[in-house]
PDB file of C-alpha atoms in Angstrom:
ATOM      1  CA  MET A   1      83.638  83.302 129.030  1.00 45.00           C
ATOM      2  CA  VAL A   2      81.220  86.045 129.406  1.00 49.00           C
ATOM      3  CA  TRP A   3      82.384  88.870 127.489  1.00 48.00           C
ATOM      4  CA  LYS A   4      81.930  92.392 129.675  1.00 52.00           C
ATOM      5  CA  LYS A   5      81.273  95.490 128.040  1.00 51.00           C
ATOM      6  CA  ASN A   6      84.729  96.876 128.359  1.00 53.00           C
ATOM      7  CA  ASN A   7      86.119  93.767 126.941  1.00 53.00           C
ATOM      8  CA  VAL A   8      84.005  94.107 123.850  1.00 47.00           C
ATOM      9  CA  GLN A   9      85.329  97.885 123.726  1.00 52.00           C
ATOM     10  CA  ASN A  10      88.638  97.020 123.748  1.00 52.00           C
ATOM     11  CA  ALA A  11      88.469  94.534 121.047  1.00 47.00           C
ATOM     12  CA  ARG A  12      87.021  97.174 118.800  1.00 47.00           C
ATOM     13  CA  LYS A  13      89.499  99.532 119.699  1.00 50.00           C
ATOM     14  CA  SER A  14      92.107  96.844 118.772  1.00 47.00           C
ATOM     15  CA  LEU A  15      90.105  96.460 115.255  1.00 44.00           C
ATOM     16  CA  GLY A  16      90.128  99.863 114.525  1.00 49.00           C
ATOM     17  CA  LYS A  17      94.169 100.127 115.091  1.00 51.00           C
ATOM     18  CA  ILE A  18      94.491  96.896 112.808  1.00 52.00           C
ATOM     19  CA  SER A  19      92.122  98.444 110.242  1.00 60.00           C
ATOM     20  CA  ARG A  20      93.978 101.839 110.219  1.00 68.00           C
ATOM     21  CA  SER A  21      97.127 100.041 110.013  1.00 82.00           C
ATOM     22  CA  LEU A  22      96.320  97.891 107.138  1.00 83.00           C
ATOM     23  CA  GLY A  23      95.011 101.137 105.465  1.00 85.00           C
ATOM     24  CA  LYS A  24      97.708 103.054 105.814  1.00 90.00           C
ATOM     25  CA  THR A  25     100.253  99.983 104.452  1.00 92.00           C
ATOM     26  CA  GLY A  26      97.687  99.950 101.296  1.00 94.00           C
ATOM     27  CA  GLU A  27      98.332 103.891 100.986  1.00 94.00           C
ATOM     28  CA  TYR A  28     102.032 103.831 101.166  1.00 95.00           C
ATOM     29  CA  LEU A  29     102.416 100.537  98.855  1.00 96.00           C
ATOM     30  CA  THR A  30     100.212 102.628  96.426  1.00 96.00           C
ATOM     31  CA  MET A  31     102.404 105.840  96.711  1.00 96.00           C
ATOM     32  CA  TYR A  32     105.312 103.799  96.123  1.00 96.00           C
ATOM     33  CA  ASP A  33     103.882 102.039  92.631  1.00 95.00           C
ATOM     34  CA  ILE A  34     102.647 105.402  91.282  1.00 96.00           C
ATOM     35  CA  THR A  35     105.883 107.002  91.906  1.00 95.00           C
ATOM     36  CA  LEU A  36     107.625 104.249  90.610  1.00 94.00           C
ATOM     37  CA  GLN A  37     105.387 104.505  87.184  1.00 93.00           C
ATOM     38  CA  GLY A  38     106.751 108.286  87.138  1.00 94.00           C
ATOM     39  CA  TYR A  39     103.957 110.157  88.761  1.00 95.00           C
ATOM     40  CA  GLU A  40     104.087 112.147  91.770  1.00 95.00           C
ATOM     41  CA  CYS A  41     101.757 111.488  94.599  1.00 95.00           C
ATOM     42  CA  PHE A  42     101.122 112.779  97.804  1.00 95.00           C
ATOM     43  CA  GLU A  43      99.046 111.858 100.794  1.00 93.00           C
ATOM     44  CA  ILE A  44      95.699 113.804 102.048  1.00 91.00           C
ATOM     45  CA  ASN A  45      95.393 114.341 105.530  1.00 85.00           C
ATOM     46  CA  GLY A  46      92.125 115.386 107.165  1.00 78.00           C
ATOM     47  CA  ASN A  47      88.556 114.123 106.736  1.00 78.00           C
ATOM     48  CA  MET A  48      88.413 113.828 102.558  1.00 84.00           C
ATOM     49  CA  CYS A  49      86.630 111.271 100.439  1.00 85.00           C
ATOM     50  CA  PHE A  50      90.042 110.255  98.786  1.00 92.00           C
ATOM     51  CA  ASP A  51      93.442 109.194 100.079  1.00 94.00           C
ATOM     52  CA  LEU A  52      96.106 110.429  98.014  1.00 96.00           C
ATOM     53  CA  GLY A  53      96.627 112.745  95.335  1.00 96.00           C
ATOM     54  CA  LEU A  54      98.326 112.057  92.065  1.00 96.00           C
ATOM     55  CA  VAL A  55      99.718 114.965  89.749  1.00 95.00           C
ATOM     56  CA  ASN A  56      99.088 114.539  85.772  1.00 93.00           C
ATOM     57  CA  ASN A  57      99.936 117.433  83.855  1.00 90.00           C
ATOM     58  CA  GLY A  58      99.076 119.910  86.138  1.00 91.00           C
ATOM     59  CA  ASP A  59      96.465 118.302  87.423  1.00 92.00           C
ATOM     60  CA  VAL A  60      95.475 116.496  90.809  1.00 94.00           C
ATOM     61  CA  VAL A  61      93.792 113.154  90.403  1.00 95.00           C
ATOM     62  CA  LYS A  62      92.121 111.817  93.367  1.00 96.00           C
ATOM     63  CA  VAL A  63      92.983 108.591  94.180  1.00 96.00           C
ATOM     64  CA  GLN A  64      91.022 106.253  97.102  1.00 94.00           C
ATOM     65  CA  VAL A  65      92.834 103.423  98.522  1.00 95.00           C
ATOM     66  CA  LYS A  66      91.148 100.204  99.593  1.00 93.00           C
ATOM     67  CA  SER A  67      93.403  97.287 101.041  1.00 92.00           C
ATOM     68  CA  THR A  68      92.778  93.713 101.715  1.00 90.00           C
ATOM     69  CA  ASN A  69      95.175  91.082 103.481  1.00 87.00           C
ATOM     70  CA  LYS A  70      92.445  88.404 103.349  1.00 82.00           C
ATOM     71  CA  LYS A  71      91.032  85.903 100.443  1.00 84.00           C
ATOM     72  CA  ARG A  72      87.125  85.802 100.233  1.00 82.00           C
ATOM     73  CA  ASN A  73      87.553  82.383  99.307  1.00 85.00           C
ATOM     74  CA  LYS A  74      90.352  80.210  97.640  1.00 83.00           C
ATOM     75  CA  HIS A  75      89.718  81.924  94.537  1.00 82.00           C
ATOM     76  CA  SER A  76      89.431  85.845  95.164  1.00 87.00           C
ATOM     77  CA  TYR A  77      90.014  88.632  97.338  1.00 89.00           C
ATOM     78  CA  GLN A  78      86.937  91.012  98.333  1.00 87.00           C
ATOM     79  CA  PHE A  79      87.060  94.878  98.793  1.00 88.00           C
ATOM     80  CA  ARG A  80      84.608  96.747 100.574  1.00 85.00           C
ATOM     81  CA  ILE A  81      83.758  99.644  98.373  1.00 85.00           C
ATOM     82  CA  CYS A  82      81.578 102.033 100.431  1.00 82.00           C
ATOM     83  CA  ARG A  83      82.340 104.214 103.538  1.00 78.00           C
ATOM     84  CA  SER A  84      81.157 103.806 106.567  1.00 75.00           C
ATOM     85  CA  THR A  85      79.752 106.419 108.764  1.00 76.00           C
ATOM     86  CA  ARG A  86      79.277 107.048 112.246  1.00 75.00           C
ATOM     87  CA  THR A  87      76.731 108.979 114.144  1.00 78.00           C
ATOM     88  CA  ILE A  88      75.825 109.664 117.484  1.00 80.00           C
ATOM     89  CA  LYS A  89      71.788 110.055 118.455  1.00 79.00           C
ATOM     90  CA  ASN A  90      70.758 110.270 121.882  1.00 81.00           C
ATOM     91  CA  SER A  91      74.045 109.129 123.296  1.00 81.00           C
ATOM     92  CA  LYS A  92      74.121 105.883 121.002  1.00 81.00           C
ATOM     93  CA  LEU A  93      76.681 105.091 118.272  1.00 80.00           C
ATOM     94  CA  SER A  94      75.206 103.927 114.851  1.00 80.00           C
ATOM     95  CA  TYR A  95      77.056 102.896 111.924  1.00 79.00           C
ATOM     96  CA  ALA A  96      75.982 103.044 107.911  1.00 80.00           C
ATOM     97  CA  GLU A  97      77.742 102.888 104.932  1.00 81.00           C
ATOM     98  CA  GLU A  98      77.356 105.330 102.038  1.00 82.00           C
ATOM     99  CA  ASN A  99      78.238 104.673  98.343  1.00 84.00           C
ATOM    100  CA  TYR A 100      80.685 106.944  97.109  1.00 84.00           C
ATOM    101  CA  ASN A 101      79.616 109.313  94.349  1.00 84.00           C
ATOM    102  CA  VAL A 102      81.370 111.020  91.209  1.00 84.00           C
ATOM    103  CA  PHE A 103      82.851 113.879  93.283  1.00 88.00           C
ATOM    104  CA  ASP A 104      84.589 111.795  95.933  1.00 90.00           C
ATOM    105  CA  PHE A 105      87.381 110.289  93.725  1.00 91.00           C
ATOM    106  CA  ASP A 106      88.739 109.517  90.468  1.00 93.00           C
ATOM    107  CA  ILE A 107      90.730 106.270  90.778  1.00 94.00           C
ATOM    108  CA  LEU A 108      90.193 103.398  93.042  1.00 93.00           C
ATOM    109  CA  ALA A 109      93.163 101.718  93.910  1.00 95.00           C
ATOM    110  CA  LEU A 110      92.887  98.097  95.276  1.00 93.00           C
ATOM    111  CA  VAL A 111      95.836  96.584  97.510  1.00 93.00           C
ATOM    112  CA  PHE A 112      96.646  93.173  97.732  1.00 92.00           C
ATOM    113  CA  ILE A 113      98.507  93.397 100.639  1.00 91.00           C
ATOM    114  CA  PRO A 114      99.819  89.683 100.430  1.00 88.00           C
ATOM    115  CA  LEU A 115     100.692  89.904  97.072  1.00 89.00           C
ATOM    116  CA  LYS A 116     102.299  93.458  97.427  1.00 90.00           C
ATOM    117  CA  LYS A 117     100.073  94.486  94.308  1.00 91.00           C
ATOM    118  CA  VAL A 118      98.157  97.591  93.326  1.00 93.00           C
ATOM    119  CA  VAL A 119      95.073  97.428  90.660  1.00 92.00           C
ATOM    120  CA  TYR A 120      93.951 100.634  89.721  1.00 94.00           C
ATOM    121  CA  ILE A 121      89.973 101.202  88.583  1.00 91.00           C
ATOM    122  CA  PRO A 122      88.917 104.135  87.112  1.00 90.00           C
ATOM    123  CA  PHE A 123      85.510 105.587  89.142  1.00 87.00           C
ATOM    124  CA  SER A 124      83.110 104.839  86.414  1.00 83.00           C
ATOM    125  CA  CYS A 125      83.696 101.064  86.892  1.00 82.00           C
ATOM    126  CA  VAL A 126      82.850 100.913  90.381  1.00 78.00           C
ATOM    127  CA  VAL A 127      79.791 103.374  90.440  1.00 72.00           C
ATOM    128  CA  SER A 128      77.306 102.058  93.105  1.00 71.00           C
ATOM    129  CA  GLN A 129      78.939  98.983  94.062  1.00 76.00           C
ATOM    130  CA  LYS A 130      79.458  97.996  97.645  1.00 80.00           C
ATOM    131  CA  TYR A 131      82.127  95.265  96.948  1.00 79.00           C
ATOM    132  CA  PHE A 132      84.485  94.292  94.460  1.00 79.00           C
ATOM    133  CA  ASN A 133      86.063  90.766  93.852  1.00 82.00           C
ATOM    134  CA  LEU A 134      89.234  90.157  92.142  1.00 84.00           C
ATOM    135  CA  LYS A 135      91.513  87.266  92.153  1.00 83.00           C
ATOM    136  CA  GLY A 136      95.063  89.205  91.939  1.00 78.00           C
ATOM    137  CA  ASP A 137      96.158  88.623  88.913  1.00 77.00           C
ATOM    138  CA  GLU A 138      94.211  91.693  86.616  1.00 77.00           C
ATOM    139  CA  GLU A 139      96.670  94.114  85.617  1.00 77.00           C
ATOM    140  CA  PHE A 140      95.137  97.644  85.099  1.00 81.00           C
ATOM    141  CA  SER A 141      97.957 100.335  85.590  1.00 86.00           C
ATOM    142  CA  ILE A 142      97.658 103.939  86.523  1.00 90.00           C
ATOM    143  CA  GLU A 143      98.189 104.994  83.230  1.00 90.00           C
ATOM    144  CA  GLN A 144      95.035 102.874  81.728  1.00 90.00           C
ATOM    145  CA  CYS A 145      92.873 104.899  84.416  1.00 90.00           C
ATOM    146  CA  LEU A 146      94.210 108.071  83.401  1.00 92.00           C
ATOM    147  CA  GLU A 147      93.520 107.504  79.670  1.00 91.00           C
ATOM    148  CA  ILE A 148      90.264 106.591  80.474  1.00 89.00           C
ATOM    149  CA  LEU A 149      89.960 109.814  82.304  1.00 87.00           C
ATOM    150  CA  ARG A 150      91.035 111.776  79.759  1.00 86.00           C
ATOM    151  CA  GLU A 151      89.020 110.243  76.755  1.00 87.00           C
ATOM    152  CA  THR A 152      85.592 110.977  79.622  1.00 80.00           C
ATOM    153  CA  LYS A 153      86.663 115.045  79.917  1.00 75.00           C
ATOM    154  CA  GLU A 154      86.709 115.061  76.207  1.00 68.00           C
TER     155      GLU A 154
END
């Protein structure tokens, strides 16, 4: 079967919808998990570098959520820890990947959709990484991340 330009565009739209749906599922699961741990959490709408705000002692902690529903191999899951940017130049759409910087978020929430599990990692542990591989049995709580953030501010 020969793919026509229209079919490719429709396929990209479908993949974009699936990706957004997966991302929203991860955000909601993270909000639920944070709330169960006793913190107030809210969704960030708009074009920001982080997805959720977590209220801790009156301060807002920026949480970036990354979700996956597939294993990289039989032993681990892979998370893409960079943001995609789209630019249009001379009527052509191009994509680029950028690493996050220290001002973008404070905590990274990695969501294993099939396991219904969230692992939290402070930004200092993900600096300049594009991919993160985890098995799914790691235990990093939101409280551990907040403690690391407190220590780095002191």
